[in-house]
Amino acid sequence: MGAIVYASAGGRKYHFDRRCRAFENGQQLNDVDTPDDAYLASWVYRKLHPLKQMSSQKAAMDGKLPCLACVPLHLQQMPEARDFGHRPVEVWGEPCCIRCRDQGIDEYGDPWIHPTLWPCTSAIVLGLAPRDTADRTGAAA
């Protein structure tokens, strides 16, 4: 069994220190300070999740990466999967990345969020999809 670590359901990292400053800073990025931000936050920001205790092996199997701020080198375990969660899935008849999302604000000022078309940039960098010399419009890059 691996070392006891802490991870949140919504996070991408696991932590050795329950009071890790990097985790706290990540949570504060999603913190809502004003009523004006609350409406936008309900659409764009993820729900905040508390840290839960688990083994480092379980965290790695869940696809979590070690926090570089608090996990000692000898306790860092990388997940077995080489795709880091980037896989194609069909959404509304289009191939999209199961992990990545695009977001923005439409012409009426309303926030939107939708899956990123496959291949996402991470899939190309990880070698999961071939590099194409043409962009999505077909023009040569």
One Martini backbone bead per residue (centre of mass of N, CA, C, O) as a GRO file, in nm:
protein
  141
    1MET     BB    1   0.099   0.034   0.020
    2GLY     BB    2   0.076   0.352   0.009
    3ALA     BB    3   0.072   0.652   0.084
    4ILE     BB    4  -0.077   0.900   0.258
    5VAL     BB    5  -0.320   1.101   0.097
    6TYR     BB    6  -0.466   1.394  -0.075
    7ALA     BB    7  -0.792   1.443  -0.241
    8SER     BB    8  -1.001   1.573  -0.477
    9ALA     BB    9  -1.261   1.521  -0.691
   10GLY     BB   10  -1.187   1.790  -0.883
   11GLY     BB   11  -0.894   1.730  -0.895
   12ARG     BB   12  -0.544   1.662  -1.032
   13LYS     BB   13  -0.426   1.626  -0.739
   14TYR     BB   14  -0.201   1.515  -0.489
   15HIS     BB   15  -0.148   1.524  -0.124
   16PHE     BB   16   0.053   1.523   0.170
   17ASP     BB   17  -0.064   1.796   0.266
   18ARG     BB   18  -0.358   1.912   0.399
   19ARG     BB   19  -0.220   2.229   0.399
   20CYS     BB   20  -0.176   2.302   0.111
   21ARG     BB   21  -0.109   2.586  -0.068
   22ALA     BB   22  -0.178   2.494  -0.355
   23PHE     BB   23  -0.464   2.403  -0.294
   24GLU     BB   24  -0.569   2.669  -0.177
   25ASN     BB   25  -0.512   2.835  -0.434
   26GLY     BB   26  -0.697   2.669  -0.620
   27GLN     BB   27  -0.958   2.727  -0.462
   28GLN     BB   28  -0.942   3.045  -0.489
   29LEU     BB   29  -0.992   3.056  -0.797
   30ASN     BB   30  -1.311   2.956  -0.731
   31ASP     BB   31  -1.378   3.195  -0.576
   32VAL     BB   32  -1.650   3.398  -0.455
   33ASP     BB   33  -1.681   3.755  -0.384
   34THR     BB   34  -1.932   3.840  -0.564
   35PRO     BB   35  -2.249   3.861  -0.687
   36ASP     BB   36  -2.161   3.898  -0.987
   37ASP     BB   37  -1.988   3.623  -0.989
   38ALA     BB   38  -2.201   3.401  -0.919
   39TYR     BB   39  -2.334   3.359  -1.192
   40LEU     BB   40  -2.078   3.278  -1.349
   41ALA     BB   41  -1.985   3.049  -1.158
   42SER     BB   42  -2.232   2.856  -1.209
   43TRP     BB   43  -2.116   2.800  -1.510
   44VAL     BB   44  -1.787   2.778  -1.500
   45TYR     BB   45  -1.734   2.677  -1.225
   46ARG     BB   46  -1.651   2.453  -1.011
   47LYS     BB   47  -1.694   2.253  -0.766
   48LEU     BB   48  -1.607   2.235  -0.444
   49HIS     BB   49  -1.366   2.013  -0.286
   50PRO     BB   50  -1.263   1.816  -0.053
   51LEU     BB   51  -1.039   1.645   0.114
   52LYS     BB   52  -0.926   1.303   0.076
   53GLN     BB   53  -0.836   1.005   0.197
   54MET     BB   54  -0.552   0.815   0.053
   55SER     BB   55  -0.370   0.648  -0.157
   56SER     BB   56  -0.131   0.694  -0.393
   57GLN     BB   57  -0.232   0.467  -0.578
   58LYS     BB   58  -0.526   0.557  -0.599
   59ALA     BB   59  -0.468   0.837  -0.712
   60ALA     BB   60  -0.321   0.737  -0.967
   61MET     BB   61  -0.563   0.560  -1.072
   62ASP     BB   62  -0.743   0.835  -1.087
   63GLY     BB   63  -0.528   1.045  -1.241
   64LYS     BB   64  -0.342   1.167  -1.038
   65LEU     BB   65  -0.111   1.405  -0.958
   66PRO     BB   66   0.157   1.523  -0.810
   67CYS     BB   67   0.241   1.752  -0.590
   68LEU     BB   68   0.521   1.964  -0.614
   69ALA     BB   69   0.496   2.113  -0.323
   70CYS     BB   70   0.437   1.833  -0.110
   71VAL     BB   71   0.553   1.586  -0.263
   72PRO     BB   72   0.776   1.367  -0.234
   73LEU     BB   73   0.967   1.199  -0.454
   74HIS     BB   74   0.934   0.903  -0.315
   75LEU     BB   75   0.590   0.945  -0.342
   76GLN     BB   76   0.574   0.965  -0.641
   77GLN     BB   77   0.298   0.878  -0.857
   78MET     BB   78   0.222   0.772  -1.164
   79PRO     BB   79   0.008   0.715  -1.387
   80GLU     BB   80  -0.048   0.462  -1.614
   81ALA     BB   81  -0.167   0.642  -1.799
   82ARG     BB   82  -0.085   0.819  -2.111
   83ASP     BB   83  -0.352   1.019  -2.162
   84PHE     BB   84  -0.468   1.183  -1.911
   85GLY     BB   85  -0.787   1.167  -2.025
   86HIS     BB   86  -0.733   1.181  -2.341
   87ARG     BB   87  -1.029   1.118  -2.527
   88PRO     BB   88  -1.242   1.013  -2.758
   89VAL     BB   89  -1.580   1.145  -2.808
   90GLU     BB   90  -1.914   1.151  -2.882
   91VAL     BB   91  -2.069   1.478  -2.962
   92TRP     BB   92  -2.312   1.552  -3.159
   93GLY     BB   93  -2.133   1.394  -3.395
   94GLU     BB   94  -1.858   1.471  -3.254
   95PRO     BB   95  -1.528   1.473  -3.193
   96CYS     BB   96  -1.422   1.464  -2.847
   97CYS     BB   97  -1.290   1.554  -2.555
   98ILE     BB   98  -1.342   1.420  -2.237
   99ARG     BB   99  -1.174   1.663  -2.076
  100CYS     BB  100  -1.212   1.910  -2.253
  101ARG     BB  101  -1.285   2.274  -2.250
  102ASP     BB  102  -1.485   2.530  -2.374
  103GLN     BB  103  -1.502   2.892  -2.320
  104GLY     BB  104  -1.748   3.170  -2.285
  105ILE     BB  105  -1.909   3.456  -2.443
  106ASP     BB  106  -2.176   3.571  -2.577
  107GLU     BB  107  -2.354   3.828  -2.735
  108TYR     BB  108  -2.543   3.840  -2.451
  109GLY     BB  109  -2.343   3.755  -2.195
  110ASP     BB  110  -2.339   3.448  -2.195
  111PRO     BB  111  -2.228   3.167  -2.074
  112TRP     BB  112  -2.009   2.903  -2.208
  113ILE     BB  113  -1.987   2.534  -2.251
  114HIS     BB  114  -1.771   2.293  -2.427
  115PRO     BB  115  -1.641   2.058  -2.598
  116THR     BB  116  -1.349   1.967  -2.736
  117LEU     BB  117  -1.219   1.910  -3.018
  118TRP     BB  118  -1.092   1.655  -3.200
  119PRO     BB  119  -0.794   1.732  -3.128
  120CYS     BB  120  -0.637   1.824  -2.871
  121THR     BB  121  -0.350   1.961  -2.770
  122SER     BB  122  -0.266   1.732  -2.574
  123ALA     BB  123  -0.293   1.496  -2.776
  124ILE     BB  124  -0.069   1.597  -2.963
  125VAL     BB  125   0.163   1.618  -2.755
  126LEU     BB  126   0.124   1.302  -2.659
  127GLY     BB  127   0.061   1.135  -2.939
  128LEU     BB  128  -0.260   1.057  -2.988
  129ALA     BB  129  -0.232   1.252  -3.235
  130PRO     BB  130  -0.182   1.374  -3.526
  131ARG     BB  131  -0.005   1.594  -3.694
  132ASP     BB  132  -0.127   1.878  -3.861
  133THR     BB  133  -0.079   2.113  -4.132
  134ALA     BB  134  -0.379   2.169  -4.094
  135ASP     BB  135  -0.640   2.329  -4.019
  136ARG     BB  136  -0.985   2.329  -3.969
  137THR     BB  137  -1.024   2.489  -4.257
  138GLY     BB  138  -0.771   2.371  -4.455
  139ALA     BB  139  -0.540   2.545  -4.416
  140ALA     BB  140  -0.224   2.603  -4.432
  141ALA     BB  141   0.028   2.643  -4.175
   0.00000   0.00000   0.00000
